[in-house]
Short mmCIF file of N, CA and C in Angstrom, two decimals:
data_model
loop_
_atom_site.label_atom_id
_atom_site.label_comp_id
_atom_site.label_asym_id
_atom_site.label_seq_id
_atom_site.Cartn_x
_atom_site.Cartn_y
_atom_site.Cartn_z
N MET A 402 77.91 38.31 114.78
CA MET A 402 76.48 39.11 114.57
C MET A 402 76.98 40.53 114.53
N GLU A 403 75.98 41.83 115.00
CA GLU A 403 76.47 42.90 115.04
C GLU A 403 75.84 43.44 116.29
N PHE A 404 77.31 43.85 117.03
CA PHE A 404 76.75 44.69 118.23
C PHE A 404 76.06 45.95 118.24
N PHE A 405 75.16 46.00 119.39
CA PHE A 405 74.28 47.04 119.36
C PHE A 405 74.86 48.00 120.20
N THR A 406 74.51 49.15 119.73
CA THR A 406 75.10 50.68 120.88
C THR A 406 73.98 50.85 121.77
N PHE A 407 74.65 50.61 123.31
CA PHE A 407 73.33 51.17 124.41
C PHE A 407 74.14 52.88 124.68
N ASP A 408 72.50 53.04 125.41
CA ASP A 408 72.25 54.57 125.63
C ASP A 408 71.91 55.06 126.79
N ALA A 409 71.83 55.87 127.76
CA ALA A 409 71.35 56.15 129.05
C ALA A 409 70.15 56.04 128.80
N GLU A 410 69.16 56.17 128.13
CA GLU A 410 67.68 56.04 127.32
C GLU A 410 67.15 54.64 127.81
N TYR A 411 68.23 53.92 126.86
CA TYR A 411 67.99 52.39 127.33
C TYR A 411 68.04 51.93 128.62
N LEU A 412 69.18 52.07 128.94
CA LEU A 412 69.54 51.68 130.39
C LEU A 412 68.13 52.09 131.42
N ASP A 413 67.78 53.24 131.28
CA ASP A 413 66.99 53.92 131.76
C ASP A 413 65.50 53.30 132.43
N LYS A 414 65.16 52.88 130.51
CA LYS A 414 64.13 51.78 130.35
C LYS A 414 63.97 50.35 131.25
N LEU A 415 65.36 49.76 131.03
CA LEU A 415 65.61 48.68 131.65
C LEU A 415 65.35 48.77 133.38
N ARG A 416 65.81 49.69 133.70
CA ARG A 416 65.96 50.04 135.00
C ARG A 416 64.38 50.15 135.59
N LEU A 417 63.40 50.79 134.54
CA LEU A 417 62.28 50.77 134.80
C LEU A 417 61.56 49.84 134.85
N GLY A 418 61.66 48.70 134.02
CA GLY A 418 60.96 47.35 133.65
C GLY A 418 60.42 47.52 132.35
N ASP A 419 61.03 48.53 131.20
CA ASP A 419 60.34 48.45 130.17
C ASP A 419 60.10 47.00 129.23
N SER A 420 59.24 46.98 128.97
CA SER A 420 59.18 45.51 128.30
C SER A 420 59.72 44.90 127.33
N PHE A 421 59.47 45.80 126.46
CA PHE A 421 60.23 46.22 125.15
C PHE A 421 61.46 46.09 125.44
N ALA A 422 62.51 47.21 126.42
CA ALA A 422 63.85 46.85 125.95
C ALA A 422 64.16 45.67 126.86
N GLU A 423 63.47 45.05 127.75
CA GLU A 423 63.71 43.79 128.76
C GLU A 423 63.87 42.99 127.72
N LYS A 424 63.00 42.51 126.62
CA LYS A 424 62.68 41.45 125.80
C LYS A 424 63.72 42.06 124.68
N HIS A 425 64.29 43.07 124.00
CA HIS A 425 65.57 43.07 123.23
C HIS A 425 66.62 42.92 123.85
N PHE A 426 66.93 43.18 125.00
CA PHE A 426 67.79 43.18 126.37
C PHE A 426 68.25 41.66 126.40
N VAL A 427 67.29 40.55 126.76
CA VAL A 427 67.21 39.66 126.78
C VAL A 427 67.33 38.41 125.23
N ALA A 428 66.74 38.95 124.34
CA ALA A 428 67.42 38.61 123.29
C ALA A 428 68.46 38.73 122.63
N TYR A 429 69.25 40.12 123.09
CA TYR A 429 70.36 40.35 122.19
C TYR A 429 71.74 39.32 122.95
N PHE A 430 71.63 39.50 124.46
CA PHE A 430 72.51 38.86 125.27
C PHE A 430 72.46 37.27 125.43
N SER A 431 71.28 36.88 125.22
CA SER A 431 71.05 35.75 125.18
C SER A 431 71.58 34.92 124.16
N GLU A 432 71.42 35.45 122.79
CA GLU A 432 72.75 34.74 121.77
C GLU A 432 74.15 34.81 122.21
N LEU A 433 74.71 36.04 122.50
CA LEU A 433 76.06 36.09 123.03
C LEU A 433 76.41 35.00 124.08
N ILE A 434 75.23 35.20 125.23
CA ILE A 434 75.71 34.33 126.55
C ILE A 434 75.81 32.48 125.86
N HIS A 435 74.90 32.34 124.77
CA HIS A 435 74.82 30.88 124.14
C HIS A 435 76.24 30.50 123.77
N LEU A 436 76.88 31.44 123.09
CA LEU A 436 77.74 31.28 122.44
C LEU A 436 78.78 31.12 122.77
N LYS A 437 79.05 31.77 124.31
CA LYS A 437 80.04 31.90 124.92
C LYS A 437 79.79 30.47 125.82
N LEU A 438 78.83 29.73 126.14
CA LEU A 438 78.76 29.23 126.99
C LEU A 438 78.56 27.72 126.45
N ARG A 439 78.49 27.57 124.98
CA ARG A 439 77.70 26.22 124.60
C ARG A 439 79.18 25.19 124.55
N SER A 440 80.63 25.96 124.89
CA SER A 440 81.75 24.74 124.37
C SER A 440 82.53 24.60 125.93
N ARG A 441 81.38 25.60 126.58
CA ARG A 441 82.07 25.40 128.27
C ARG A 441 81.22 24.51 128.88
N LEU A 442 79.82 24.09 128.79
CA LEU A 442 78.99 23.56 129.10
C LEU A 442 78.62 22.20 128.67
N SER A 443 78.44 21.23 129.32
CA SER A 443 78.24 19.90 128.82
C SER A 443 76.73 19.86 127.78
N SER A 444 75.40 20.75 128.82
CA SER A 444 74.41 20.22 128.47
C SER A 444 73.46 21.65 128.48
N ARG A 445 72.34 21.65 127.33
CA ARG A 445 71.64 22.34 127.52
C ARG A 445 71.10 23.18 128.69
N GLU A 446 70.68 22.24 129.58
CA GLU A 446 69.97 22.51 130.50
C GLU A 446 70.93 23.82 131.54
N ALA A 447 72.61 22.69 131.36
CA ALA A 447 73.21 23.94 131.93
C ALA A 447 73.44 25.16 131.54
N VAL A 448 73.51 25.29 130.36
CA VAL A 448 73.78 26.56 129.86
C VAL A 448 71.99 27.48 129.97
N GLU A 449 71.15 26.85 130.09
CA GLU A 449 69.78 27.46 130.05
C GLU A 449 70.05 27.90 132.10
N ASP A 450 70.42 27.30 132.33
CA ASP A 450 70.26 27.52 134.28
C ASP A 450 71.38 28.84 134.65
N VAL A 451 72.97 28.72 133.60
CA VAL A 451 73.26 29.60 133.70
C VAL A 451 73.04 31.11 132.97
N ARG A 452 72.33 30.81 131.52
CA ARG A 452 71.72 32.52 131.19
C ARG A 452 70.53 32.98 132.03
N GLN A 453 69.85 31.67 132.65
CA GLN A 453 68.56 32.38 133.42
C GLN A 453 69.21 33.23 134.57
N GLU A 454 70.39 32.63 135.44
CA GLU A 454 70.82 32.97 136.62
C GLU A 454 71.74 34.52 136.45
N THR A 455 72.47 34.42 135.19
CA THR A 455 72.90 35.30 134.79
C THR A 455 71.77 36.81 134.53
N PHE A 456 70.74 36.78 134.00
CA PHE A 456 70.08 37.67 133.54
C PHE A 456 68.87 37.82 135.15
N THR A 457 68.97 37.14 135.91
CA THR A 457 67.91 37.51 136.75
C THR A 457 69.41 38.43 138.40
N ARG A 458 70.53 38.22 137.88
CA ARG A 458 71.48 38.76 138.95
C ARG A 458 71.59 40.16 138.12
N VAL A 459 71.76 40.53 136.90
CA VAL A 459 71.77 41.24 135.90
C VAL A 459 70.69 42.59 136.65
N PHE A 460 69.57 41.86 135.83
CA PHE A 460 68.40 42.85 136.53
C PHE A 460 68.14 43.21 137.79
N LEU A 461 68.99 42.65 138.95
CA LEU A 461 68.50 43.06 140.40
C LEU A 461 69.39 43.83 140.87
N MET A 462 70.36 43.96 139.58
CA MET A 462 72.11 44.82 140.04
C MET A 462 71.48 46.35 139.38
N LEU A 463 70.75 46.18 138.26
CA LEU A 463 70.42 47.37 137.76
C LEU A 463 69.49 48.28 138.52
N ARG A 464 68.52 47.37 139.14
CA ARG A 464 67.80 47.87 139.58
C ARG A 464 68.02 48.58 140.84
N LYS A 465 68.81 48.60 141.38
CA LYS A 465 69.11 48.88 142.45
C LYS A 465 70.06 50.40 142.67
N SER A 466 69.81 50.92 143.66
CA SER A 466 69.96 52.59 143.58
C SER A 466 71.61 52.74 143.60
N ASP A 467 72.35 51.88 143.63
CA ASP A 467 74.17 52.05 143.45
C ASP A 467 74.26 51.11 142.02
N GLY A 468 73.12 50.64 141.47
CA GLY A 468 73.82 49.99 140.05
C GLY A 468 73.99 50.79 138.95
N LEU A 469 74.15 49.86 138.30
CA LEU A 469 75.00 50.43 136.90
C LEU A 469 74.26 51.32 136.62
N ARG A 470 75.28 52.56 135.83
CA ARG A 470 74.98 53.65 135.86
C ARG A 470 75.34 54.43 134.24
N ASP A 471 76.72 53.58 134.17
CA ASP A 471 77.21 54.12 132.38
C ASP A 471 76.73 52.89 131.62
N PRO A 472 76.03 53.47 130.07
CA PRO A 472 75.41 52.59 129.50
C PRO A 472 76.87 51.64 128.63
N ASP A 473 77.96 52.57 128.76
CA ASP A 473 78.91 52.21 127.90
C ASP A 473 79.59 50.31 128.61
N ARG A 474 79.54 50.25 129.64
CA ARG A 474 79.40 48.99 130.93
C ARG A 474 78.74 48.11 130.61
N LEU A 475 78.02 48.20 130.19
CA LEU A 475 76.65 47.45 130.07
C LEU A 475 76.99 46.12 129.31
N GLY A 476 77.53 45.70 128.52
CA GLY A 476 78.30 44.63 127.65
C GLY A 476 79.41 43.96 129.05
N SER A 477 80.31 44.37 129.18
CA SER A 477 81.24 44.14 130.42
C SER A 477 80.60 43.94 131.57
N PHE A 478 79.59 44.40 131.81
CA PHE A 478 78.69 44.08 133.16
C PHE A 478 78.11 42.73 133.14
N VAL A 479 77.26 42.60 131.89
CA VAL A 479 76.68 41.23 131.84
C VAL A 479 77.63 40.08 131.62
N ASN A 480 78.81 40.19 131.26
CA ASN A 480 79.87 39.44 131.08
C ASN A 480 80.58 38.87 132.10
N SER A 481 80.83 39.99 132.83
CA SER A 481 81.10 39.77 134.00
C SER A 481 80.33 39.00 135.36
N VAL A 482 79.07 39.25 135.33
CA VAL A 482 78.05 38.38 136.01
C VAL A 482 78.10 36.84 135.39
N CYS A 483 77.88 37.04 134.02
CA CYS A 483 78.31 35.71 133.55
C CYS A 483 79.16 34.90 134.05
N ASN A 484 80.73 35.35 133.97
CA ASN A 484 81.43 34.14 134.41
C ASN A 484 81.77 34.37 135.93
N HIS A 485 81.15 35.03 136.53
CA HIS A 485 80.62 34.85 137.83
C HIS A 485 79.85 33.21 138.41
N VAL A 486 78.67 33.45 137.60
CA VAL A 486 77.35 32.55 137.52
C VAL A 486 78.24 31.41 136.81
N LEU A 487 79.03 31.20 136.05
CA LEU A 487 79.80 29.80 135.59
C LEU A 487 81.18 29.48 136.55
N MET A 488 81.69 30.02 137.14
CA MET A 488 82.73 29.63 138.10
C MET A 488 81.75 29.31 138.99
N GLU A 489 80.84 29.48 139.32
CA GLU A 489 79.67 28.96 140.72
C GLU A 489 79.39 27.85 140.18
N HIS A 490 78.61 27.85 138.91
CA HIS A 490 78.34 25.92 138.66
C HIS A 490 79.74 25.11 138.23
N TYR A 491 80.47 25.60 137.83
CA TYR A 491 82.00 24.83 137.84
C TYR A 491 81.86 24.34 139.34
N ARG A 492 81.79 25.30 140.69
CA ARG A 492 82.23 24.83 141.84
C ARG A 492 81.48 23.90 142.39
N ALA A 493 79.94 24.24 142.09
CA ALA A 493 78.66 22.99 142.59
C ALA A 493 79.10 21.81 142.00
N GLN A 494 79.57 21.72 140.82
CA GLN A 494 79.51 20.56 139.89
C GLN A 494 80.55 19.75 140.78
N LYS A 495 81.90 20.54 140.94
CA LYS A 495 83.12 20.09 141.71
C LYS A 495 82.47 19.39 143.01
N LYS A 496 81.33 20.24 143.92
CA LYS A 496 80.92 19.81 145.27
C LYS A 496 80.10 18.42 145.31
N VAL A 497 79.56 18.54 143.45
CA VAL A 497 78.73 17.07 143.58
C VAL A 497 79.63 15.67 143.89
N GLY A 498 80.88 15.95 143.20
CA GLY A 498 81.75 14.76 143.28
C GLY A 498 81.74 14.24 141.75
N SER A 499 81.22 14.82 140.75
CA SER A 499 81.18 13.95 139.75
C SER A 499 82.38 13.59 138.91
N SER A 500 82.45 12.43 138.09
CA SER A 500 83.84 12.19 137.87
C SER A 500 83.91 13.11 136.38
N LEU A 501 85.18 12.83 135.91
CA LEU A 501 85.23 13.73 134.70
C LEU A 501 84.49 13.43 133.28
N GLU A 502 84.11 11.95 133.47
CA GLU A 502 83.72 11.96 132.40
C GLU A 502 81.96 12.25 132.14
N GLU A 503 81.49 13.06 133.53
CA GLU A 503 80.52 13.41 133.63
C GLU A 503 80.52 14.91 133.85
N GLU A 504 81.49 15.72 133.64
CA GLU A 504 82.07 16.90 133.77
C GLU A 504 82.75 17.64 132.97
N PRO A 505 82.71 17.16 131.34
CA PRO A 505 83.16 17.76 130.32
C PRO A 505 83.47 19.19 130.23
N GLU A 506 82.99 20.14 130.56
CA GLU A 506 82.85 21.20 130.67
C GLU A 506 83.86 21.62 131.64
N THR A 507 84.37 21.33 132.39
CA THR A 507 85.68 21.82 133.24
C THR A 507 86.93 21.16 132.20
N VAL A 508 86.84 20.38 131.32
CA VAL A 508 88.03 19.67 130.75
C VAL A 508 87.85 20.39 129.15
N TYR A 509 86.84 20.42 127.98
CA TYR A 509 87.00 20.83 127.53
C TYR A 509 86.38 22.35 127.21
N VAL A 510 87.58 23.24 127.44
CA VAL A 510 87.33 24.51 127.53
C VAL A 510 87.94 25.55 126.53
N ASP A 511 86.87 26.13 125.76
CA ASP A 511 86.94 26.59 124.47
C ASP A 511 88.12 27.86 124.96
N ARG A 512 89.02 28.06 124.50
CA ARG A 512 89.79 29.02 124.47
C ARG A 512 90.18 29.97 123.75
N ASN A 513 88.92 30.37 122.82
CA ASN A 513 88.95 31.55 121.97
C ASN A 513 88.17 32.50 122.59
N PRO A 514 87.73 33.62 122.44
CA PRO A 514 87.56 34.74 122.93
C PRO A 514 85.65 34.69 122.63
N SER A 515 84.60 34.49 123.36
CA SER A 515 83.15 34.63 122.82
C SER A 515 82.70 36.26 122.71
N PRO A 516 81.97 36.19 121.45
CA PRO A 516 81.79 37.38 121.59
C PRO A 516 80.86 38.12 122.63
N LEU A 517 80.71 37.71 123.56
CA LEU A 517 80.57 38.31 124.87
C LEU A 517 81.80 38.99 125.42
N ASN A 518 82.81 37.75 125.81
CA ASN A 518 84.64 38.64 125.85
C ASN A 518 84.73 39.75 124.97
N LEU A 519 84.29 39.45 123.51
CA LEU A 519 85.01 40.60 122.58
C LEU A 519 84.04 42.24 122.67
N LEU A 520 82.62 41.69 123.38
CA LEU A 520 81.81 43.26 123.58
C LEU A 520 82.49 43.30 124.60
N GLU A 521 82.86 42.81 125.58
CA GLU A 521 83.63 43.66 127.04
C GLU A 521 85.14 44.16 126.51
N THR A 522 85.39 43.84 125.65
CA THR A 522 86.99 44.23 125.01
C THR A 522 86.40 45.49 124.40
N LYS A 523 85.77 45.67 123.76
CA LYS A 523 85.53 46.74 123.05
C LYS A 523 84.87 47.75 123.52
N ASP A 524 83.89 47.20 124.95
CA ASP A 524 83.51 48.55 125.52
C ASP A 524 84.94 49.18 126.25
N ARG A 525 85.76 48.04 126.75
CA ARG A 525 86.80 48.77 127.50
C ARG A 525 87.91 49.65 126.73
N ALA A 526 87.56 49.04 125.54
CA ALA A 526 88.57 49.96 124.55
C ALA A 526 87.90 51.63 124.33
N ARG A 527 86.49 51.33 124.20
CA ARG A 527 85.76 52.65 124.05
C ARG A 527 86.17 53.51 125.30
N LEU A 528 86.50 53.24 126.51
CA LEU A 528 86.29 53.93 128.07
C LEU A 528 87.66 54.45 127.96
N VAL A 529 88.77 53.71 127.57
CA VAL A 529 89.68 54.11 127.58
C VAL A 529 90.52 55.34 126.60
N GLN A 530 89.74 55.31 125.45
CA GLN A 530 90.02 56.33 124.34
C GLN A 530 89.15 57.24 124.97
N GLN A 531 88.06 57.07 125.65
CA GLN A 531 87.38 58.14 126.50
C GLN A 531 88.52 58.99 127.21
N ALA A 532 88.85 58.20 128.11
CA ALA A 532 89.59 58.67 129.04
C ALA A 532 90.85 60.05 128.50
N LEU A 533 91.65 58.92 127.60
CA LEU A 533 92.85 59.46 126.80
C LEU A 533 92.23 60.98 126.28
N ALA A 534 91.16 61.00 125.91
CA ALA A 534 90.52 62.20 125.07
C ALA A 534 90.42 63.73 125.93
N THR A 535 90.26 63.38 127.65
CA THR A 535 90.18 64.01 128.57
C THR A 535 91.57 64.61 129.16
N LEU A 536 92.55 64.08 128.60
CA LEU A 536 94.10 64.45 129.30
C LEU A 536 94.65 65.68 128.34
N PRO A 537 95.88 66.02 129.41
CA PRO A 537 96.23 67.24 128.54
C PRO A 537 96.93 66.38 127.57
N SER A 538 97.24 66.87 126.46
CA SER A 538 97.88 66.40 124.99
C SER A 538 99.05 66.10 125.05
N ARG A 539 100.14 66.66 126.18
CA ARG A 539 101.21 66.16 126.21
C ARG A 539 101.05 64.63 126.97
N ASP A 540 100.06 64.27 128.16
CA ASP A 540 100.16 63.37 128.66
C ASP A 540 99.91 62.35 127.62
N ARG A 541 98.26 62.56 126.93
CA ARG A 541 97.81 61.71 126.03
C ARG A 541 98.86 61.07 125.04
N ASP A 542 100.03 61.65 124.56
CA ASP A 542 100.85 62.17 123.41
C ASP A 542 101.70 61.10 123.90
N LEU A 543 102.09 61.25 125.50
CA LEU A 543 102.91 60.15 125.89
C LEU A 543 102.89 58.95 126.08
N LEU A 544 101.52 58.64 126.91
CA LEU A 544 100.85 57.32 126.76
C LEU A 544 100.52 56.52 125.28
N ARG A 545 100.30 57.60 124.79
CA ARG A 545 100.04 56.64 123.22
C ARG A 545 101.53 56.14 122.83
N ALA A 546 102.66 57.20 122.81
CA ALA A 546 103.94 56.90 122.32
C ALA A 546 104.49 55.61 123.20
N ILE A 547 104.22 55.31 124.45
CA ILE A 547 105.42 54.49 125.31
C ILE A 547 104.52 53.31 125.50
N LEU A 548 103.19 53.70 125.65
CA LEU A 548 102.06 52.32 126.49
C LEU A 548 101.44 51.76 124.97
N MET A 549 101.28 52.22 124.31
CA MET A 549 100.41 51.86 123.33
C MET A 549 100.89 51.62 121.67
N GLU A 550 101.87 52.29 121.50
CA GLU A 550 102.93 52.42 120.37
C GLU A 550 104.11 51.45 120.61
N ASP A 551 104.80 51.56 121.72
CA ASP A 551 106.21 50.53 122.30
C ASP A 551 106.99 51.56 121.49
N ARG A 552 106.61 52.88 121.36
CA ARG A 552 108.01 53.63 120.64
C ARG A 552 109.10 53.46 121.22
N ASP A 553 110.62 53.57 121.02
CA ASP A 553 111.73 53.97 122.00
C ASP A 553 111.78 54.92 122.72
N LYS A 554 112.04 54.84 124.09
CA LYS A 554 112.28 55.89 124.97
C LYS A 554 112.95 56.50 124.65
N ASP A 555 114.03 56.31 123.94
CA ASP A 555 115.35 57.39 124.12
C ASP A 555 114.53 58.35 122.75
N THR A 556 114.06 57.93 121.95
CA THR A 556 113.49 58.75 120.56
C THR A 556 112.56 59.78 121.19
N VAL A 557 111.38 59.07 122.17
CA VAL A 557 110.96 59.88 122.66
C VAL A 557 110.90 60.83 123.90
N CYS A 558 112.21 60.83 124.40
CA CYS A 558 113.16 61.54 125.07
C CYS A 558 113.42 62.74 124.06
N ALA A 559 114.59 62.28 123.24
CA ALA A 559 114.69 63.49 122.08
C ALA A 559 113.59 64.43 121.74
N GLU A 560 112.51 63.71 120.95
CA GLU A 560 111.35 64.72 120.86
C GLU A 560 110.92 65.44 121.75
N MET A 561 110.50 65.27 123.03
CA MET A 561 110.18 66.22 124.16
C MET A 561 110.98 67.06 124.56
N GLY A 562 112.48 66.41 124.52
CA GLY A 562 113.71 67.40 124.56
C GLY A 562 113.61 67.13 126.77
N VAL A 563 113.45 66.16 126.91
CA VAL A 563 113.33 65.79 128.11
C VAL A 563 114.65 64.59 128.37
N SER A 564 115.15 64.15 129.72
CA SER A 564 115.84 63.18 130.11
C SER A 564 115.37 61.82 130.29
N ARG A 565 115.95 60.76 130.47
CA ARG A 565 115.02 59.84 130.46
C ARG A 565 114.47 59.65 131.82
N GLU A 566 115.38 60.18 133.33
CA GLU A 566 114.78 60.41 134.53
C GLU A 566 113.43 61.12 134.59
N TYR A 567 113.55 62.46 133.76
CA TYR A 567 112.69 63.50 133.69
C TYR A 567 111.31 62.41 132.92
N LEU A 568 111.41 61.68 132.05
CA LEU A 568 110.50 60.70 131.24
C LEU A 568 109.83 60.18 131.91
N ARG A 569 110.17 59.27 133.51
CA ARG A 569 109.74 58.61 133.96
C ARG A 569 108.80 59.65 135.03
N VAL A 570 109.14 60.39 135.23
CA VAL A 570 108.38 61.35 136.30
C VAL A 570 107.40 61.73 135.52
N LEU A 571 107.23 62.25 134.44
CA LEU A 571 106.22 62.65 133.05
C LEU A 571 105.28 61.16 133.00
N LEU A 572 106.09 60.17 132.69
CA LEU A 572 104.91 59.02 132.45
C LEU A 572 104.16 58.57 133.80
N HIS A 573 105.01 58.82 134.92
CA HIS A 573 104.33 58.21 136.17
C HIS A 573 103.12 59.38 136.16
N ARG A 574 103.02 60.34 136.01
CA ARG A 574 101.84 61.49 136.28
C ARG A 574 101.05 61.13 135.64
N ALA A 575 101.50 61.12 133.92
CA ALA A 575 100.34 60.80 133.15
C ALA A 575 99.80 59.82 133.42
N LYS A 576 100.27 58.49 134.05
CA LYS A 576 98.95 57.32 134.53
C LYS A 576 98.29 57.23 135.43
N GLN A 577 98.92 58.25 136.38
CA GLN A 577 98.27 58.51 137.48
C GLN A 577 96.47 59.50 137.11
N SER A 578 97.00 60.50 136.25
CA SER A 578 96.23 61.23 135.49
C SER A 578 94.55 60.39 134.67
N PHE A 579 95.63 59.32 134.19
CA PHE A 579 94.82 58.24 133.44
C PHE A 579 94.07 57.78 134.50
N ARG A 580 94.74 57.45 135.15
CA ARG A 580 93.71 56.27 135.99
C ARG A 580 92.67 57.13 136.99
N SER A 581 92.88 58.40 137.34
CA SER A 581 91.73 59.03 137.85
C SER A 581 90.89 59.48 137.14
N THR A 582 90.96 59.32 136.05
CA THR A 582 89.72 59.86 134.70
C THR A 582 89.33 58.45 134.26
N TYR A 583 90.11 57.83 134.06
CA TYR A 583 89.26 56.36 133.73
C TYR A 583 88.10 55.87 135.04
N ASP A 584 88.92 55.96 135.96
CA ASP A 584 88.04 54.97 137.57
C ASP A 584 86.79 56.24 137.66
N ARG A 585 87.07 57.55 137.18
CA ARG A 585 85.81 58.01 137.48
C ARG A 585 84.51 58.20 137.09
N PRO A 586 83.27 58.42 137.97
CA PRO A 586 81.99 57.92 137.80
C PRO A 586 81.84 58.57 136.44
N PRO A 587 80.82 58.16 135.62
CA PRO A 587 80.80 59.26 134.19
C PRO A 587 79.89 60.36 134.67
N VAL A 588 80.03 61.36 133.99
CA VAL A 588 78.81 62.68 134.02
C VAL A 588 77.90 62.47 133.33
N SER A 589 76.85 62.43 133.86
CA SER A 589 75.67 62.80 132.98
C SER A 589 75.22 63.90 132.02
N GLU A 590 74.95 63.34 130.72
CA GLU A 590 75.35 64.26 129.88
C GLU A 590 73.92 63.96 128.93
N GLU A 591 73.38 65.28 128.45
CA GLU A 591 72.33 65.14 127.23
C GLU A 591 72.51 64.54 126.49
N ARG A 592 71.94 63.22 125.86
CA ARG A 592 72.67 62.86 124.54
C ARG A 592 71.58 62.87 123.47
N THR A 593 72.01 63.00 122.52
CA THR A 593 71.16 63.13 121.23
C THR A 593 69.99 62.06 120.79
N PRO A 594 68.71 62.63 120.35
CA PRO A 594 68.28 61.28 120.52
C PRO A 594 68.99 60.20 119.32
N ARG A 595 68.18 59.01 119.49
CA ARG A 595 68.70 58.13 118.68
C ARG A 595 67.72 57.79 117.26
N SER A 596 68.10 57.66 116.17
CA SER A 596 66.82 57.37 115.40
C SER A 596 66.09 56.29 115.61
N GLU A 597 66.89 54.90 116.12
CA GLU A 597 65.88 53.76 116.41
C GLU A 597 65.28 54.36 117.63
N THR A 598 63.93 53.45 117.70
CA THR A 598 63.52 53.33 118.98
C THR A 598 63.58 52.06 119.24
N LEU A 599 63.10 52.04 120.85
CA LEU A 599 62.94 50.67 121.27
C LEU A 599 61.19 50.10 121.79
#
């Protein structure tokens, strides 16, 4: 399926209860949630229960004053809520004392990433690239060389003209800069109007 790109305007419409945005949101994520859950749950009823509870919690959180404000995190947010609801479902099934025959979802778990997990990974990768882009070029190049490209540290030291000990200091500082940038709440910015309408 084709992944949809969310923006601040879309998120505002969801928070304000725009019916067209809500229908699109539910239809889009229902497909992803069904693909995620169908190999993890034993019945359509269980899938539907988890799906409905996921949307209920997502909409409640979106409409809170301290709710999600970054549209880039919407996919990973829905996936996280779905994971929590799914784990609660598993725990509830265990409390009922069902036998393994009655609870195959705890046995037959699909280990392949679902589209919802892939969307979360895609969101995270975009946020990492955005955070890297705000760093000084030396920090950015160092993190890419050591952590992303796994280049030989001696080679990196030679290129930068520093010792291994000082490279460790530079890498530590670069990681701290990245974490503070990555964890920083997004600054609201004017976005260009999208060609597609909701």
